[in-house]
XYZ file of C-alpha atoms in Angstrom:
444
model
C -11.516 35.815 -11.495
C -11.948 32.050 -11.968
C -9.260 30.482 -14.116
C -10.867 29.649 -17.471
C -9.087 27.785 -20.240
C -10.800 27.992 -23.597
C -10.295 25.936 -26.751
C -8.833 27.234 -29.977
C -11.252 29.333 -31.984
C -13.362 30.437 -29.003
C -13.147 34.082 -27.986
C -13.954 35.683 -24.639
C -16.484 38.429 -25.172
C -16.160 42.070 -24.146
C -12.956 43.474 -22.675
C -11.640 39.957 -22.264
C -11.621 39.297 -25.998
C -8.280 37.649 -26.625
C -6.732 34.760 -28.491
C -7.466 31.551 -26.610
C -4.221 29.789 -27.376
C -2.326 32.770 -26.010
C -4.432 32.559 -22.824
C -3.798 28.825 -22.577
C -0.075 29.463 -22.820
C -0.141 32.280 -20.267
C 2.167 32.083 -17.288
C -0.803 31.708 -14.884
C -2.065 28.668 -16.820
C 1.419 27.188 -16.833
C 1.780 27.709 -13.073
C -1.441 25.840 -12.389
C -0.335 22.944 -14.574
C 3.110 22.839 -12.981
C 1.659 22.740 -9.465
C -0.673 19.892 -10.352
C 1.502 17.878 -12.723
C 5.136 18.888 -12.270
C 7.329 17.838 -15.184
C 4.264 16.585 -17.099
C 2.676 20.052 -17.179
C 3.071 20.590 -20.929
C 1.460 17.253 -21.805
C -1.411 17.934 -19.409
C -1.974 21.398 -20.883
C -2.760 19.774 -24.233
C -5.100 17.366 -22.467
C -6.995 20.312 -20.989
C -7.155 22.053 -24.379
C -8.576 18.936 -26.040
C -11.229 18.510 -23.360
C -12.208 22.177 -23.527
C -12.690 21.828 -27.283
C -14.947 18.803 -26.814
C -16.980 20.639 -24.201
C -17.421 23.686 -26.426
C -18.454 21.574 -29.408
C -20.996 19.628 -27.352
C -22.504 22.374 -25.217
C -21.746 25.482 -27.290
C -20.454 27.419 -24.297
C -17.250 29.275 -23.480
C -17.859 30.340 -19.861
C -16.433 27.271 -18.175
C -14.018 26.333 -15.385
C -11.808 23.341 -14.736
C -11.839 20.873 -11.846
C -9.538 17.951 -11.104
C -9.472 15.014 -8.683
C -6.773 12.331 -8.402
C -6.859 8.597 -8.137
C -5.316 6.964 -5.107
C -3.213 4.038 -4.058
C -3.564 2.308 -0.733
C -0.191 1.834 0.948
C -1.420 -0.217 3.900
C -4.677 -1.006 5.704
C -6.444 -3.231 3.182
C -10.202 -3.452 3.788
C -9.963 -1.995 7.280
C -11.694 1.366 6.786
C -15.244 -0.008 6.700
C -14.737 -1.452 10.184
C -13.270 1.811 11.526
C -9.644 0.719 11.234
C -6.463 2.580 10.307
C -5.043 3.053 6.792
C -2.266 4.847 4.993
C -2.893 5.963 1.416
C -1.644 8.361 -1.237
C -3.103 10.393 -4.062
C -1.356 9.656 -7.361
C -0.635 11.681 -10.464
C -3.484 10.186 -12.485
C -6.683 12.195 -12.376
C -10.127 12.958 -13.677
C -10.517 16.456 -15.102
C -13.828 18.176 -15.756
C -14.806 21.194 -17.832
C -17.859 22.754 -16.180
C -20.352 25.554 -16.795
C -23.347 26.323 -14.575
C -26.846 26.201 -16.014
C -30.128 27.537 -14.623
C -32.165 24.373 -15.279
C -31.348 22.536 -12.013
C -30.142 19.655 -14.170
C -26.650 18.147 -14.176
C -25.447 16.846 -17.522
C -22.187 14.933 -17.536
C -20.474 13.396 -20.547
C -17.560 11.113 -19.716
C -15.135 10.805 -22.622
C -15.037 7.282 -23.988
C -18.376 6.221 -22.545
C -20.691 7.779 -25.112
C -23.898 8.294 -23.111
C -24.727 11.411 -21.154
C -25.758 11.329 -17.494
C -28.785 13.577 -17.188
C -29.687 14.126 -13.530
C -32.638 16.300 -12.501
C -31.852 17.677 -9.053
C -35.485 18.264 -8.173
C -35.549 14.656 -6.977
C -32.701 13.807 -4.624
C -33.841 10.331 -3.648
C -32.184 7.080 -4.792
C -33.407 5.920 -8.190
C -33.320 2.113 -8.579
C -32.732 2.404 -12.332
C -29.507 4.363 -11.637
C -28.018 1.872 -9.157
C -24.381 1.001 -9.971
C -24.263 3.765 -12.613
C -22.517 7.119 -12.457
C -25.801 9.055 -12.481
C -26.495 7.649 -9.016
C -23.217 9.123 -7.762
C -24.073 12.580 -9.103
C -27.512 12.488 -7.510
C -26.106 11.048 -4.286
C -23.405 13.702 -3.937
C -26.001 16.425 -4.520
C -28.300 14.838 -1.932
C -25.453 14.596 0.568
C -24.555 18.273 0.143
C -28.168 19.364 0.642
C -28.495 17.047 3.630
C -25.462 18.767 5.126
C -26.914 22.252 4.611
C -25.237 23.146 1.334
C -26.566 24.318 -2.002
C -26.711 22.549 -5.336
C -27.700 23.495 -8.859
C -27.362 22.505 -12.461
C -24.231 22.405 -14.577
C -23.000 21.035 -17.890
C -19.827 18.982 -17.697
C -17.412 17.049 -19.887
C -14.889 14.779 -18.158
C -11.930 12.687 -19.097
C -9.940 10.415 -16.832
C -6.622 8.618 -16.908
C -7.375 6.892 -13.592
C -7.523 3.252 -14.645
C -11.151 2.175 -14.447
C -11.828 -0.961 -12.402
C -8.197 -1.144 -11.351
C -8.155 -0.411 -7.645
C -6.997 3.195 -8.119
C -10.497 4.373 -7.226
C -11.794 5.872 -10.439
C -15.282 5.978 -8.899
C -14.068 7.809 -5.799
C -12.189 10.313 -7.981
C -15.420 10.912 -9.931
C -17.445 11.370 -6.740
C -15.117 13.861 -5.075
C -14.744 15.718 -8.380
C -18.534 16.152 -8.476
C -18.381 17.341 -4.867
C -15.682 19.873 -5.731
C -17.834 21.163 -8.609
C -20.897 21.678 -6.394
C -18.676 23.311 -3.766
C -17.015 25.579 -6.312
C -20.076 26.546 -8.331
C -22.752 26.812 -5.645
C -21.027 27.117 -2.266
C -18.384 29.787 -2.959
C -15.667 27.137 -2.890
C -16.027 27.191 0.899
C -13.213 24.921 2.073
C -14.078 25.513 5.723
C -17.729 24.543 5.459
C -17.183 21.792 2.884
C -13.581 20.755 3.427
C -11.954 17.780 1.732
C -12.870 15.306 4.463
C -16.498 16.461 4.306
C -16.382 16.024 0.533
C -15.133 12.465 1.066
C -17.890 11.645 3.562
C -20.577 12.972 1.230
C -19.101 10.909 -1.597
C -19.120 7.772 0.530
C -22.779 8.440 1.346
C -23.497 8.647 -2.393
C -21.734 5.351 -3.080
C -23.327 3.513 -0.135
C -26.898 4.769 -0.431
C -27.361 5.722 -4.098
C -24.867 3.546 -6.004
C -25.366 0.530 -3.759
C -21.768 -0.367 -2.854
C -20.993 -0.710 0.871
C -17.517 0.833 0.631
C -15.540 2.379 3.444
C -14.203 5.933 3.498
C -10.536 5.452 2.591
C -10.830 5.817 -1.186
C -12.803 9.034 -1.076
C -10.626 10.572 1.628
C -7.366 9.851 -0.192
C -8.742 11.225 -3.478
C -10.259 14.303 -1.841
C -7.340 15.253 0.415
C -4.288 14.427 -1.711
C -0.686 13.791 -0.560
C 0.295 10.762 1.539
C -1.958 10.514 4.566
C -2.795 8.190 7.396
C -6.441 7.975 8.391
C -7.839 6.665 11.667
C -11.555 5.895 11.324
C -12.192 5.062 14.975
C -14.669 7.884 15.579
C -17.517 7.679 13.069
C -17.991 10.958 11.248
C -14.672 12.346 12.449
C -11.760 10.552 10.766
C -8.349 11.689 11.985
C -6.211 12.570 8.971
C -2.475 13.156 9.266
C -0.025 14.000 6.502
C 2.917 11.607 6.162
C 6.331 12.864 4.947
C 7.191 10.559 2.079
C 9.940 10.853 -0.537
C 10.505 7.633 -2.466
C 12.871 9.206 -4.964
C 15.234 10.172 -2.151
C 15.467 6.478 -1.283
C 16.182 5.512 -4.881
C 12.801 3.822 -5.365
C 9.827 4.190 -7.692
C 6.148 3.474 -7.049
C 4.742 1.091 -9.649
C 1.083 0.220 -10.133
C 0.620 -2.716 -12.483
C -2.671 -3.333 -14.230
C -3.444 -7.055 -14.493
C -6.345 -6.245 -16.842
C -8.925 -7.889 -14.598
C -12.182 -5.965 -14.314
C -13.886 -4.930 -11.070
C -17.252 -5.305 -12.775
C -19.500 -7.917 -11.151
C -17.352 -7.991 -8.013
C -19.610 -5.947 -5.739
C -20.724 -9.105 -3.935
C -17.101 -10.061 -3.240
C -16.350 -6.649 -1.753
C -19.564 -6.665 0.251
C -18.740 -10.082 1.687
C -15.487 -8.804 3.234
C -17.319 -6.110 5.149
C -20.282 -8.335 5.965
C -18.104 -11.100 7.379
C -15.954 -8.772 9.467
C -19.100 -7.195 10.871
C -20.572 -10.622 11.600
C -17.657 -11.215 13.962
C -18.282 -7.846 15.612
C -21.965 -8.740 15.949
C -21.013 -11.902 17.853
C -19.708 -9.575 20.571
C -22.677 -7.224 20.374
C -20.768 -4.583 18.421
C -21.265 -3.027 14.998
C -17.651 -2.960 13.803
C -14.444 -4.810 14.680
C -12.723 -1.649 15.935
C -15.058 -1.804 18.941
C -14.070 -5.397 19.801
C -10.950 -5.930 21.896
C -8.493 -8.066 19.934
C -7.524 -10.298 22.847
C -11.198 -10.907 23.649
C -11.732 -11.929 20.019
C -8.705 -14.253 19.933
C -9.787 -16.093 23.080
C -13.316 -16.552 21.690
C -12.317 -17.909 18.253
C -13.530 -21.477 18.991
C -17.032 -20.138 19.614
C -16.942 -17.383 16.984
C -16.107 -19.725 14.093
C -19.160 -21.862 14.848
C -21.399 -18.837 14.323
C -19.655 -16.836 11.591
C -17.618 -19.448 9.713
C -13.875 -19.648 9.375
C -13.415 -17.132 6.568
C -14.988 -14.407 8.685
C -12.591 -15.270 11.499
C -9.439 -15.084 9.372
C -10.661 -11.861 7.767
C -11.065 -10.438 11.261
C -7.487 -11.494 12.059
C -6.388 -9.580 8.959
C -8.303 -6.496 10.139
C -6.476 -6.331 13.450
C -3.059 -7.049 11.947
C -3.316 -4.592 9.044
C -4.739 -1.773 11.167
C -1.772 -2.204 13.500
C 0.650 -2.341 10.557
C -0.745 0.939 9.187
C 0.240 2.626 12.430
C 3.636 0.923 12.420
C 4.394 1.999 8.857
C 3.582 5.602 9.762
C 6.149 5.388 12.555
C 8.677 3.725 10.241
C 8.372 6.573 7.740
C 8.713 9.191 10.471
C 11.812 7.390 11.774
C 13.266 7.152 8.246
C 13.446 3.356 8.588
C 12.941 2.372 4.974
C 13.883 -1.275 5.445
C 11.110 -1.598 8.030
C 8.745 0.164 5.607
C 9.437 -2.432 2.904
C 9.057 -5.300 5.370
C 5.643 -4.036 6.500
C 4.469 -3.652 2.893
C 5.306 -7.306 2.182
C 3.681 -8.477 5.433
C 0.510 -6.545 4.587
C 0.451 -8.086 1.125
C 0.657 -11.585 2.518
C -2.108 -10.822 5.007
C -4.425 -9.569 2.259
C -3.770 -12.628 0.113
C -3.791 -15.296 2.829
C -6.177 -13.990 5.501
C -8.403 -11.388 3.836
C -8.501 -13.651 0.765
C -9.097 -10.942 -1.829
C -6.399 -11.813 -4.356
C -8.957 -13.355 -6.733
C -12.663 -14.125 -6.872
C -13.765 -17.666 -6.127
C -16.480 -17.116 -8.739
C -13.791 -17.342 -11.411
C -10.708 -19.109 -9.994
C -9.202 -19.586 -13.460
C -8.595 -15.812 -13.645
C -5.799 -14.974 -11.198
C -4.036 -11.986 -12.680
C -3.335 -10.443 -9.279
C -1.574 -13.530 -7.841
C 0.370 -13.911 -11.081
C 1.578 -10.301 -10.951
C 2.547 -10.787 -7.298
C 4.525 -13.898 -8.189
C 6.399 -12.033 -10.919
C 7.092 -9.169 -8.519
C 8.462 -11.519 -5.884
C 10.717 -13.167 -8.447
C 12.194 -9.829 -9.574
C 12.201 -7.871 -6.317
C 12.787 -10.461 -3.600
C 15.248 -8.961 -1.117
C 15.396 -5.624 -2.905
C 11.877 -4.158 -2.922
C 8.282 -4.745 -1.856
C 5.015 -5.779 -3.478
C 1.368 -6.279 -2.520
C -2.151 -6.266 -3.872
C -3.838 -2.932 -3.262
C -7.321 -1.488 -3.344
C -10.405 -3.640 -3.276
C -8.579 -6.644 -4.690
C -10.099 -9.671 -6.426
C -8.943 -8.150 -9.746
C -7.243 -4.996 -10.974
C -3.858 -3.746 -9.863
C -0.936 -4.534 -7.629
C 1.524 -2.123 -6.068
C 5.304 -2.393 -5.929
C 8.139 -0.309 -4.535
C 10.956 -0.844 -7.003
C 14.640 0.162 -6.762
C 15.431 2.506 -9.628
C 18.244 0.145 -10.679
C 15.629 -2.586 -11.252
C 12.881 -0.408 -12.718
C 13.320 -1.335 -16.392
C 13.741 -5.022 -15.532
C 10.590 -4.954 -13.452
C 8.539 -3.057 -16.047
C 9.633 -5.433 -18.793
C 8.707 -8.482 -16.708
C 5.210 -7.166 -15.967
C 4.589 -5.893 -19.496
C 5.715 -9.190 -21.012
C 2.836 -10.961 -19.246
C 0.074 -8.356 -19.151
C 0.855 -6.287 -22.226
C 2.880 -3.200 -23.054
C 2.129 -0.288 -20.770
C 0.656 -2.429 -17.983
C 3.230 -1.219 -15.444
C 2.650 2.424 -14.540
C 5.370 4.406 -12.782
C 3.517 6.947 -10.647
C 4.256 9.704 -8.196
C 2.393 11.226 -5.278
C 0.111 14.163 -6.037
C -0.031 16.906 -3.410
C -3.482 18.202 -4.402
C -6.817 16.529 -3.826
C -10.146 17.486 -5.457
C -9.772 21.086 -6.590
C -10.923 23.857 -8.841
C -7.960 24.610 -11.089
C -6.907 28.221 -10.453
C -3.647 30.133 -10.881
C -3.372 30.703 -7.133
C -4.005 27.080 -6.072
């Protein structure tokens, strides 16, 4: 039977009538929490209980299930996915969780804790709604449309979510939301068919929702990393068939921690900045009669730079240089990890960070040059870690978070330095999560 966690005071009817708290503390519930959250299982169990209580109070139902999807961090391959490049990314132990119960109204109702309003999406109309653009309702409708387009089934459900994936931070809170919605539709209406609607398919449907319904021309990295979980490398050369490989990765064994530092800059109003990266890279490809840079030979591009810059402008040219270099680095870092060459790993991280800042130029928005939280956090990281760790901007850039690989001996020093500038709790010490977007069950 589906794993159902119910809030205090709610009873399961019939022969399943039992005390809810006892069910929550059952060994099967504990196993599911331990698999997802490791040593933080007990804390997360209380989080699930609190969300279940909110769901029950709002919707008056006790027949629900749980779903979870993680955030992600990009390790290398910054802004290369949308031009069919190569990336390496990891799911992290911050996630969105959802309490869900099917309804027979063909309407999806989603309340996101902390946002107040309810998304009310009638699935009878699966076309983009201009009024929903850049709002979460568009993602729900878009995911449903993508599933139907791919031959799947959809239907209504009531849902309450909460997320500790930092919104607007480059950890892909929107991608986590999208693939969570995909997991719900898969679990509730498609028999949780992981062969028909596997995690990569879930990611592709989510990207479709974000591109067509939300209106953001993102690539596929964020959704794939959130949907699949673990540390993975993704080669996007063949459209519609990304090659995903798991990467063996154990930072703790090397005496290092993964830190994601929130510079408190918002990603709101930055869609144009993100879109310009893709648009300019593709303008270079168009010069050669191609759609994406992956289809343009690098040496051919380099020889033609004098002519290309006259047509596309210089920023497009240097962004194209970044594309080639960072795609190559993503492959090199995969080989470094396989060869257990951690010094080379750190070197490549730093090189990729410089390329993003200097060539891709997404460390801050030129719309607001006075706000440069990302460069400031990078400067602090370099001061503390130079010669002993690695640092880089990660994600979409322009604002949000940076990533650092910090020796455990320097962890407190590094955290204190970041928190002193950006506020207590700005530096998050994370770990890799081995699960992607899932229904939470005892046998997961």
